[in-house]
GROMACS .gro file of C-alpha atoms in nm:
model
  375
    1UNK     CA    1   1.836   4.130   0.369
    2UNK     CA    2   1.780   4.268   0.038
    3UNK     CA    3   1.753   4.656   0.022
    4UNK     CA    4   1.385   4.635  -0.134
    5UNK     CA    5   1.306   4.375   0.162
    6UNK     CA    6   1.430   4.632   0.435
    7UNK     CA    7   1.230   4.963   0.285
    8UNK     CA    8   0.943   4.770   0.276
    9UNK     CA    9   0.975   4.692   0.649
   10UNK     CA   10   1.128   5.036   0.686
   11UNK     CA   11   0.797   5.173   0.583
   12UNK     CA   12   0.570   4.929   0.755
   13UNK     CA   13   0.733   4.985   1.054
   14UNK     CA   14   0.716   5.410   1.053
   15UNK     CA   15   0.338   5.362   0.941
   16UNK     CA   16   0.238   5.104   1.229
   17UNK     CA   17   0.483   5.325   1.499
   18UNK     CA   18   0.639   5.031   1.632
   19UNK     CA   19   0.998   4.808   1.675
   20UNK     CA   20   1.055   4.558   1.522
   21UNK     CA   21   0.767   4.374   1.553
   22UNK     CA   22   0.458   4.454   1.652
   23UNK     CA   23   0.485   4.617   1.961
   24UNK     CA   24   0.560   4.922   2.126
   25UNK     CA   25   0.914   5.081   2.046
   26UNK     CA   26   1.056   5.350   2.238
   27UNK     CA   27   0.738   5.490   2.399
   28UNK     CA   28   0.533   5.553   2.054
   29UNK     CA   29   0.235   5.388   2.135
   30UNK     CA   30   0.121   5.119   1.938
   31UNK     CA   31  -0.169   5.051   1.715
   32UNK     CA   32  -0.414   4.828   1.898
   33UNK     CA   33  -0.411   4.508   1.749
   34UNK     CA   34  -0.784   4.475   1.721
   35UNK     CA   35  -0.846   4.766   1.498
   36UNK     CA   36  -0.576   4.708   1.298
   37UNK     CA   37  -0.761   4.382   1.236
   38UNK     CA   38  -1.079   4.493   1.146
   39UNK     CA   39  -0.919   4.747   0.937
   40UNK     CA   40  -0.758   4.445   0.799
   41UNK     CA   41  -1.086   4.231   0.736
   42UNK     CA   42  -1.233   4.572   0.599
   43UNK     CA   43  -0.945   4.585   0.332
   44UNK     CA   44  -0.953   4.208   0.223
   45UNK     CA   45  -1.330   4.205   0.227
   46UNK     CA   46  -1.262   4.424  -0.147
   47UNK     CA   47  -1.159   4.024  -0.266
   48UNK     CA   48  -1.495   3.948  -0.253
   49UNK     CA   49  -1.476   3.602  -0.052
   50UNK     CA   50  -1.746   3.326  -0.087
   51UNK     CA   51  -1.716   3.261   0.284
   52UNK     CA   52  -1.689   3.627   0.513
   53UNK     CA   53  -1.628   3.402   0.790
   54UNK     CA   54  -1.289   3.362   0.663
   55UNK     CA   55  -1.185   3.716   0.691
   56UNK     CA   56  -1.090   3.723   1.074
   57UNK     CA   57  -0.892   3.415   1.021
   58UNK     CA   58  -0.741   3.573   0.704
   59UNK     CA   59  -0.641   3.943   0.898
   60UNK     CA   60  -0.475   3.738   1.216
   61UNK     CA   61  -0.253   3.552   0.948
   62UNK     CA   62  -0.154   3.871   0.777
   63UNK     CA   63  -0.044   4.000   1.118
   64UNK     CA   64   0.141   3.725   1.183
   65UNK     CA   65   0.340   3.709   0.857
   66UNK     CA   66   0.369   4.086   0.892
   67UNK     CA   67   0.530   4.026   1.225
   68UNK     CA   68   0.782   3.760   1.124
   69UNK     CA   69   0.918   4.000   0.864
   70UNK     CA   70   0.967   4.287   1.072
   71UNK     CA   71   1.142   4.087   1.321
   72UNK     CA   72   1.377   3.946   1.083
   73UNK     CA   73   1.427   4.315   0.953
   74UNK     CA   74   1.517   4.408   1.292
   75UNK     CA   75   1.848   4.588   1.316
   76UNK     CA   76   2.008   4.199   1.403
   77UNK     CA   77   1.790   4.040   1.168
   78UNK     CA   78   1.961   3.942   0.829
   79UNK     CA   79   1.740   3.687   0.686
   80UNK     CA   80   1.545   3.749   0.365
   81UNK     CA   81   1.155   3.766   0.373
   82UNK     CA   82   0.954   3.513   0.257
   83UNK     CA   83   0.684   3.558  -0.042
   84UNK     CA   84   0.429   3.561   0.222
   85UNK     CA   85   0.609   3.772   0.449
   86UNK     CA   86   0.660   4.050   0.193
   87UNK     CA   87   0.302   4.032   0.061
   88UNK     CA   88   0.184   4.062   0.403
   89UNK     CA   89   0.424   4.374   0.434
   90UNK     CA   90   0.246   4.502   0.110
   91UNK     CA   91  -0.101   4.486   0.275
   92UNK     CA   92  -0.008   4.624   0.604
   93UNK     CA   93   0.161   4.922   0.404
   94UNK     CA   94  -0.173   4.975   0.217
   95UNK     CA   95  -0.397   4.948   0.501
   96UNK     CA   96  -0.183   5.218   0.705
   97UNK     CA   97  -0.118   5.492   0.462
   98UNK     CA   98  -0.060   5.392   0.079
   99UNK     CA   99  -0.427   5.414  -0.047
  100UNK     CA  100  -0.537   5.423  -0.416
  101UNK     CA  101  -0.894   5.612  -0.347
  102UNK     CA  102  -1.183   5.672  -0.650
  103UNK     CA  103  -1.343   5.985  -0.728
  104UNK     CA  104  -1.772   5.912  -0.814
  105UNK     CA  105  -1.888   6.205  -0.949
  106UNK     CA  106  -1.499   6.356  -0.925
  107UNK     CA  107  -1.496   6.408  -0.573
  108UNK     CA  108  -1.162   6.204  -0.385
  109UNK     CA  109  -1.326   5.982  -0.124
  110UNK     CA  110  -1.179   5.901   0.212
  111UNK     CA  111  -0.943   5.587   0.315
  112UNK     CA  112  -1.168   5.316   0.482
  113UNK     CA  113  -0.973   5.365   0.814
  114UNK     CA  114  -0.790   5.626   1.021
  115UNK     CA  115  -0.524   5.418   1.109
  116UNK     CA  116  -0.133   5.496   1.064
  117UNK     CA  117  -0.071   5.761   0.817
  118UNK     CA  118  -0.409   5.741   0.679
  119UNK     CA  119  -0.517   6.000   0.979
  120UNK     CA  120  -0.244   6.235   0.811
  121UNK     CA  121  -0.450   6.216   0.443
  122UNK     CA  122  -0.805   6.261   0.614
  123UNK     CA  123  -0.686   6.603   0.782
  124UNK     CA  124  -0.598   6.660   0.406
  125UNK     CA  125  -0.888   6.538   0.231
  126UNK     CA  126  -1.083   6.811   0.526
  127UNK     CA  127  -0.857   7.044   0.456
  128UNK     CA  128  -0.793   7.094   0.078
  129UNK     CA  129  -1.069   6.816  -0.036
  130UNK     CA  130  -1.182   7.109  -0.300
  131UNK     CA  131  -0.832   7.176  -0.415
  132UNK     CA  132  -0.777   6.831  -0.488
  133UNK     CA  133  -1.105   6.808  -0.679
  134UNK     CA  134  -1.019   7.091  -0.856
  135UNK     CA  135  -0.672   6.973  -1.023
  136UNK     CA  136  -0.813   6.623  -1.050
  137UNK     CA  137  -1.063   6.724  -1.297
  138UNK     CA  138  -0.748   6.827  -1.527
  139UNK     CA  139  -0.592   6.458  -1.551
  140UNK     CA  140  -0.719   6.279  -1.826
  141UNK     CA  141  -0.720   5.940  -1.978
  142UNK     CA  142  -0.590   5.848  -2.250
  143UNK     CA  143  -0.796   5.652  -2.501
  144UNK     CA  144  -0.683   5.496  -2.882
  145UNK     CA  145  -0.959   5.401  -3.080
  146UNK     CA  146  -0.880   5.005  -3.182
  147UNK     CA  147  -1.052   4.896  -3.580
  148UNK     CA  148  -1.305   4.786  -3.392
  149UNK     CA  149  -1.477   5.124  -3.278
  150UNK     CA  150  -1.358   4.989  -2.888
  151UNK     CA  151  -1.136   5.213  -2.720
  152UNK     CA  152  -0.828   5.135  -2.551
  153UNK     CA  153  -0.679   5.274  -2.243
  154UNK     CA  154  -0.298   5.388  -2.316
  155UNK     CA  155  -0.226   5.624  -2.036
  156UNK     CA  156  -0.281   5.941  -1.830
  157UNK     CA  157  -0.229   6.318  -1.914
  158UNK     CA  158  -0.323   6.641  -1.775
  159UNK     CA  159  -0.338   6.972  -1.892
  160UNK     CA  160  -0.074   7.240  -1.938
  161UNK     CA  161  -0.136   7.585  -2.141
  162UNK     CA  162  -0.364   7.687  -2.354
  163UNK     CA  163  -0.458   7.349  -2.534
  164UNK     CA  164  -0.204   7.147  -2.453
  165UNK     CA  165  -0.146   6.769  -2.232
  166UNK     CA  166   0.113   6.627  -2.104
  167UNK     CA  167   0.226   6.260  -2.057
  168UNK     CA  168   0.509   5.971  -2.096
  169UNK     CA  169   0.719   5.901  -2.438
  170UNK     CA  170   0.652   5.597  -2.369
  171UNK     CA  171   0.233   5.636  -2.384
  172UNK     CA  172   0.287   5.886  -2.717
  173UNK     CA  173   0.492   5.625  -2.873
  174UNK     CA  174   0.163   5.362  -2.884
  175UNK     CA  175  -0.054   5.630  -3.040
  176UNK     CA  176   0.246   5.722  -3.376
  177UNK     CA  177   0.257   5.596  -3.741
  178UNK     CA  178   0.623   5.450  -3.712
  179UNK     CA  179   0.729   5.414  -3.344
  180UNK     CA  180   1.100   5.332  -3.503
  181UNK     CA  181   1.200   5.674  -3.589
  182UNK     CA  182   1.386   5.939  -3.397
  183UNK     CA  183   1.098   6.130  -3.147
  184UNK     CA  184   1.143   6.386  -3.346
  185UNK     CA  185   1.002   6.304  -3.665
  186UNK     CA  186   0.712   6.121  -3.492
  187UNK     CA  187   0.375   6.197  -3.597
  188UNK     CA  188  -0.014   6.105  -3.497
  189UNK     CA  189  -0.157   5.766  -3.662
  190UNK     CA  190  -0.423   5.963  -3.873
  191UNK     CA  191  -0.616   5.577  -3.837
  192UNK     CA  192  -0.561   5.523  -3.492
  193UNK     CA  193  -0.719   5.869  -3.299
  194UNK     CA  194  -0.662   5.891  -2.932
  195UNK     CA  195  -0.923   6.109  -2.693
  196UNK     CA  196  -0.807   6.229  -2.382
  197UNK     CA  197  -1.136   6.166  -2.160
  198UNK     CA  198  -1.153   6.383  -1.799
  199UNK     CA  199  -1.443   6.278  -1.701
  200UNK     CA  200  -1.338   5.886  -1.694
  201UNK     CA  201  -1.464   5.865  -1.289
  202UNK     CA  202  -1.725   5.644  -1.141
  203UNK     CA  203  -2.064   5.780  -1.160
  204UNK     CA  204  -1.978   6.061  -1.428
  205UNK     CA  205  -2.204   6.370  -1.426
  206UNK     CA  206  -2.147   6.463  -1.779
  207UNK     CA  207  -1.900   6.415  -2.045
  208UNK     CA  208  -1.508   6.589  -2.091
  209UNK     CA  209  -1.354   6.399  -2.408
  210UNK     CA  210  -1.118   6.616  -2.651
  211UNK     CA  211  -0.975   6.425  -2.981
  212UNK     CA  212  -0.603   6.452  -2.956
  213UNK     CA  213  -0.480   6.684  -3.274
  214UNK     CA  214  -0.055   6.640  -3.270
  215UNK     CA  215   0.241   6.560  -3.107
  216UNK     CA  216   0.349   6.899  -2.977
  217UNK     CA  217   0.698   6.771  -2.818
  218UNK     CA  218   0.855   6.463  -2.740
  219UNK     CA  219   1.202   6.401  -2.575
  220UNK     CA  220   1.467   6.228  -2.720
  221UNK     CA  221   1.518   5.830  -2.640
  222UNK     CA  222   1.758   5.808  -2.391
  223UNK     CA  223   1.641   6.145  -2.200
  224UNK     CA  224   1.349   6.198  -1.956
  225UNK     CA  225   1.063   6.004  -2.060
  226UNK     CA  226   0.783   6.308  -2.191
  227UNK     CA  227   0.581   6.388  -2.429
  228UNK     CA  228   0.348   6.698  -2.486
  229UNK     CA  229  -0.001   6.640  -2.695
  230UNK     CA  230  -0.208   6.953  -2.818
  231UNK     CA  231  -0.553   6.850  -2.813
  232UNK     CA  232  -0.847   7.009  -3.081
  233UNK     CA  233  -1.094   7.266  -3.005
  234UNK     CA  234  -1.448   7.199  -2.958
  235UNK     CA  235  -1.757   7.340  -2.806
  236UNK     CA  236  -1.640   7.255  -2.504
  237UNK     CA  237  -1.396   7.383  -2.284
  238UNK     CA  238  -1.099   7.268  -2.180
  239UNK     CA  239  -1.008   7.203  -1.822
  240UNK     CA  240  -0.802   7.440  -1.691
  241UNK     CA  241  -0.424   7.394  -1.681
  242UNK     CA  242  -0.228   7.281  -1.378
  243UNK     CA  243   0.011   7.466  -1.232
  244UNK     CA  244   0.406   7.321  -1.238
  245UNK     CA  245   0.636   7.375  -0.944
  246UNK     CA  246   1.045   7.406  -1.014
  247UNK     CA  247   1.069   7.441  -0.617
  248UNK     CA  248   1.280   7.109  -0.541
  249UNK     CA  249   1.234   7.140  -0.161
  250UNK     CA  250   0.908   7.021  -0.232
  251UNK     CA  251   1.035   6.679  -0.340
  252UNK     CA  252   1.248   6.637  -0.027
  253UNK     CA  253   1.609   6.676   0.046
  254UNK     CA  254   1.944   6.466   0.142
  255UNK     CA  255   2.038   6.497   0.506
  256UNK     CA  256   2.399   6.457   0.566
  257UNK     CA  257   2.477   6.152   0.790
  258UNK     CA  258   2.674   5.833   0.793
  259UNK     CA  259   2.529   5.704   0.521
  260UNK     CA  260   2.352   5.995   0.383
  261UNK     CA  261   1.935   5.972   0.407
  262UNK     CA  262   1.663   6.101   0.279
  263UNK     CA  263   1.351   6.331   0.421
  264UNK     CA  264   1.094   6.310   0.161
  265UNK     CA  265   0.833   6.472   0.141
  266UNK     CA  266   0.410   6.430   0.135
  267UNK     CA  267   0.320   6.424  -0.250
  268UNK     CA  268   0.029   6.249  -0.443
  269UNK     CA  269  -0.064   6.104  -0.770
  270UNK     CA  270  -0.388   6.123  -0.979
  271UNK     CA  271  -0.423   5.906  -1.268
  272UNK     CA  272  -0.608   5.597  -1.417
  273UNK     CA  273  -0.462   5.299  -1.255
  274UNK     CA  274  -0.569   4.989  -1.509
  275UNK     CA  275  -0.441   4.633  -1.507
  276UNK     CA  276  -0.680   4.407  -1.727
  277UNK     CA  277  -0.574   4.120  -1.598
  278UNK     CA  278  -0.572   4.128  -1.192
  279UNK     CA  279  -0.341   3.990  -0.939
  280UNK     CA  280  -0.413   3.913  -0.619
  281UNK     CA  281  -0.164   4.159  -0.528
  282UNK     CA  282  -0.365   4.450  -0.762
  283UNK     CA  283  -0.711   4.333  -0.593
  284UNK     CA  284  -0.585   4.381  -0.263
  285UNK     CA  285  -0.450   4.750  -0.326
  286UNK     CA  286  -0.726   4.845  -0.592
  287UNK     CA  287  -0.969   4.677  -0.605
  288UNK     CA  288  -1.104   4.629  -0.974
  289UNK     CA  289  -0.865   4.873  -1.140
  290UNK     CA  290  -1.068   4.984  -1.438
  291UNK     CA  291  -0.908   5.264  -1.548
  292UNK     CA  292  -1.164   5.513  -1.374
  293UNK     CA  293  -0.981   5.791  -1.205
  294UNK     CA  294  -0.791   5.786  -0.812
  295UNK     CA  295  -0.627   5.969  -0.628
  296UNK     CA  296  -0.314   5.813  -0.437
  297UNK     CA  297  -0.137   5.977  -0.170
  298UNK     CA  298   0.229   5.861  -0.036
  299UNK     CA  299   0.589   6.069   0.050
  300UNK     CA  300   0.887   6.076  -0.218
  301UNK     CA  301   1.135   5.855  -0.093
  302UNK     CA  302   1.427   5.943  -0.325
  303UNK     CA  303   1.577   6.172  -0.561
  304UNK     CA  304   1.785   6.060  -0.907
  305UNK     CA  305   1.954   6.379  -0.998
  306UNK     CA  306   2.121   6.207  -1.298
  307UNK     CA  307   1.834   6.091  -1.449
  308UNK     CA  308   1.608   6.445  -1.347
  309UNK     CA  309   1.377   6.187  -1.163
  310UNK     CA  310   1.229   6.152  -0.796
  311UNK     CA  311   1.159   5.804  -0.628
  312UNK     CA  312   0.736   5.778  -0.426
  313UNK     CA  313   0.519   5.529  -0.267
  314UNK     CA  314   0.231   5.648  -0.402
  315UNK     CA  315   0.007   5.335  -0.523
  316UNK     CA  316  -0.026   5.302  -0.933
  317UNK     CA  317   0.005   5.057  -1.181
  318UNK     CA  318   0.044   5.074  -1.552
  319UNK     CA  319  -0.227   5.302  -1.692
  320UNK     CA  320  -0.093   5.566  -1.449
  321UNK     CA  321   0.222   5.667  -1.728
  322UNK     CA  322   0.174   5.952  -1.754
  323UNK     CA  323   0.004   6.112  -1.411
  324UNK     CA  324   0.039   6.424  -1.199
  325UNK     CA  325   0.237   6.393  -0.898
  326UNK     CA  326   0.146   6.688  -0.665
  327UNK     CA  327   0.278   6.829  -0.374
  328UNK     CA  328   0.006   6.871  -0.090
  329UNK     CA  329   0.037   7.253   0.030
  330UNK     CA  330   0.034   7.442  -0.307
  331UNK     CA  331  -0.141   7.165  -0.529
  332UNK     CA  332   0.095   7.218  -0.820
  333UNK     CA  333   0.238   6.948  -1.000
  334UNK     CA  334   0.602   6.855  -0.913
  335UNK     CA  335   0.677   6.539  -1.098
  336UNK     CA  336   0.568   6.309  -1.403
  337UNK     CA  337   0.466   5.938  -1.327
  338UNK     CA  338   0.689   5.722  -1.505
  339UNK     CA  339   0.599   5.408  -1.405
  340UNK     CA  340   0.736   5.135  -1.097
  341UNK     CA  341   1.035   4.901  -1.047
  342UNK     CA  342   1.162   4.648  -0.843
  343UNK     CA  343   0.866   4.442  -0.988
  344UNK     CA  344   0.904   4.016  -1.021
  345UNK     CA  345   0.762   3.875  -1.298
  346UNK     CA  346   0.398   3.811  -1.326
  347UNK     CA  347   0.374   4.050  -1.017
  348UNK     CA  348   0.121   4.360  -1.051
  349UNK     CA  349   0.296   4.563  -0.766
  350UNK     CA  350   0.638   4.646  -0.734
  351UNK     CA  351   0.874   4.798  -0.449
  352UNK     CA  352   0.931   5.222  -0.589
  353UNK     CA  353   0.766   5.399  -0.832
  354UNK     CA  354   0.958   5.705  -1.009
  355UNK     CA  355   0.849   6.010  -1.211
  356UNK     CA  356   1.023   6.315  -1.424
  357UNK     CA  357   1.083   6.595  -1.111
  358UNK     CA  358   0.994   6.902  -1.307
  359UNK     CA  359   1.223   7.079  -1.051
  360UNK     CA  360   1.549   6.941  -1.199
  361UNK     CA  361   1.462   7.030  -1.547
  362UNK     CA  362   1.542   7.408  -1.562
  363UNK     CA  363   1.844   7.331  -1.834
  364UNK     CA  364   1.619   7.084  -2.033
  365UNK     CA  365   1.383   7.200  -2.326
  366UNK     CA  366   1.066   7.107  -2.119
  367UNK     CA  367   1.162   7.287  -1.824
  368UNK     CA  368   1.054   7.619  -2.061
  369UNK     CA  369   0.725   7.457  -2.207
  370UNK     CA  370   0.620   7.367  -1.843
  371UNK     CA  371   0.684   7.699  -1.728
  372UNK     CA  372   0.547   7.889  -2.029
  373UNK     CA  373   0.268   7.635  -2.133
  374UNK     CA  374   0.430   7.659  -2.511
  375UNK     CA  375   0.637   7.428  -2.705
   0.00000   0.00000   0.00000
């Protein structure tokens, strides 16, 4: 079995507390099988079937192909999962624990069901619900203004400093006159303005939209994927600035064993999750992913020293570039969503995400404008 096959059974298996299948393992008591069904027909219900009747028969099939795969990723199981297998994997893993929740009026909602690890992000949507509020309202979208007058999603940012954002090179790079020079010499598109928009939730209560002014900093190609945007005064004012952690035991740590593992740790993202053109794969872990603002909440599950980066399993898609990823005691930010991997073509979701840990970047340029809020 393929080692994106067997972490995705890895994971479904910790979240549903079981062997390997679905029962119980070692005296961890199971999930009962009917709630995790109607949780189930609660989560495909979002597809919006013509027939509801079909949604019991629809949730017992899902189990099934969920249970086929664990058992063949059993510690004597070799065999590689099927398509259906692995997207039934996918949905159990979302049901249980990998969320991707909206903010009306910028206040995080709940996960539709207590089961698995989701009972682990309601005791922290009681417990720090305001907290996350708070830094949410300082991630923005990012919006370029097409010929037409339409705007165009490119990204996510949030604020850092006085006036400043930050996001990918990789977003920056769609909003520059000549995208084929060094970073360095980029500038702003003078007929192509971008507005980075914090209010872009459901049900808005007022409007937070800044014009972008100037690149502030970009990294090199070939080095970690930032940028930082200063954005132009107005009547308003800005949100206020998030803090930035360098404290890498927040990300996790290596535990010494034959092999080696990981213990990652509980993080989340906020951003604007947008893909124009849904899967069925997107619909069943978003919904309609508009763009509008969510907060996603998962564990780092690796770190890439060489590359400054840190592997999650928090749930985002392409207009995320760009987001927060926060650790959930000190709500500081503690990495830089770069995007996903692992993906097969045509396919919305893939098997890691990675982002930019601001911990390993203490000998890098933008380890001092994170800390300082300066370029």
């Amino acid at each position: 079995m393929n080692d994106e096959h067997r972490t995705l059974a890895d994971t479904a298996r910790s979240l549903l507390g079981m062997g390997s299948a679905l029962q119980s393992h070692g005296g961890v008591e199971p999930i009962k099988p009917e709630r995790l069904l109607h949780a189930l027909e609660l989560y495909l219900n979002r597809l919006q079937p013509s027939d509801p009747a079909v949604l019991a028969a629809a949730a017992a099939q899902v189990m099934r192909n969920a249970d086929q795969g664990l058992q063949k990723s059993a510690p004597d199981g070799d065999a590689t999962l099927s398509d259906t297998e692995f997207d039934s994997l996918e949905i159990i893993v979302q049901v249980l624990g990998r969320p991707a929740l909206r903010l009306p009026r910028g206040k995080v909602q709940g996960p539709a069901t207590d089961l698995g690890a989701n009972s682990r992000w309601i005791i922290l949507l009681g417990e720090a619900r305001s907290h996350i509020n708070r830094v949410a309202s300082s991630v923005a979208r990012l919006n370029r203004m097409r010929s037409d007058g339409r705007e165009e999603q490119v990204g996510t940012a949030w604020r850092l400093g006085t006036d400043l954002v930050v996001t990918n090179r990789h977003v920056a790079e769609k909003l520059v006159q000549d995208a084929t020079l060094d970073p360095g010499q980029w500038v702003l598109d003078v007929g192509c303005s971008c507005i980075a928009d914090f209010g872009a939730v459901d049900e808005p209560e007022g409007t937070v939209r800044f014009v972008v002014a100037s690149l502030a900093y970009c990294a090199p190609k070939g080095d970690v994927d930032v940028a930082v945007l200063r954005l132009q005064p107005s009547c308003l004012a800005f949100p206020c600035p998030l803090a930035v952690s360098f404290d890498e035991a927040r990300l996790g740590r290596e535990v010494d064993g034959e092999p080696p593992t990981f213990k990652g740790q509980p993080v989340y993202v906020v951003g604007h999750p947008l893909l124009r053109l849904p899967t069925a794969e997107s619909l069943r872990v978003f919904g309609d992913a508009d763009g509008r603002k969510r907060f996603s909440p998962g564990y780092s599950t690796g770190m890439r020293r060489a590359a400054s980066a840190v592997d999650h399993d928090c749930s985002t898609l392409g207009g995320s570039s760009g987001s927060a990823v926060f650790d959930v005691y000190e709500h500081r930010v503690v990495g830089i969503h770069l995007g996903g991997g692992g993906n097969e073509p045509g396919n919305a979701t893939g098997t890691f995400n990675r982002a930019v840990a601001t911990a390993l970047l203490d000998q890098h340029p933008l380890g001092g404008i994170l800390k300082h809020g300066l370029p």
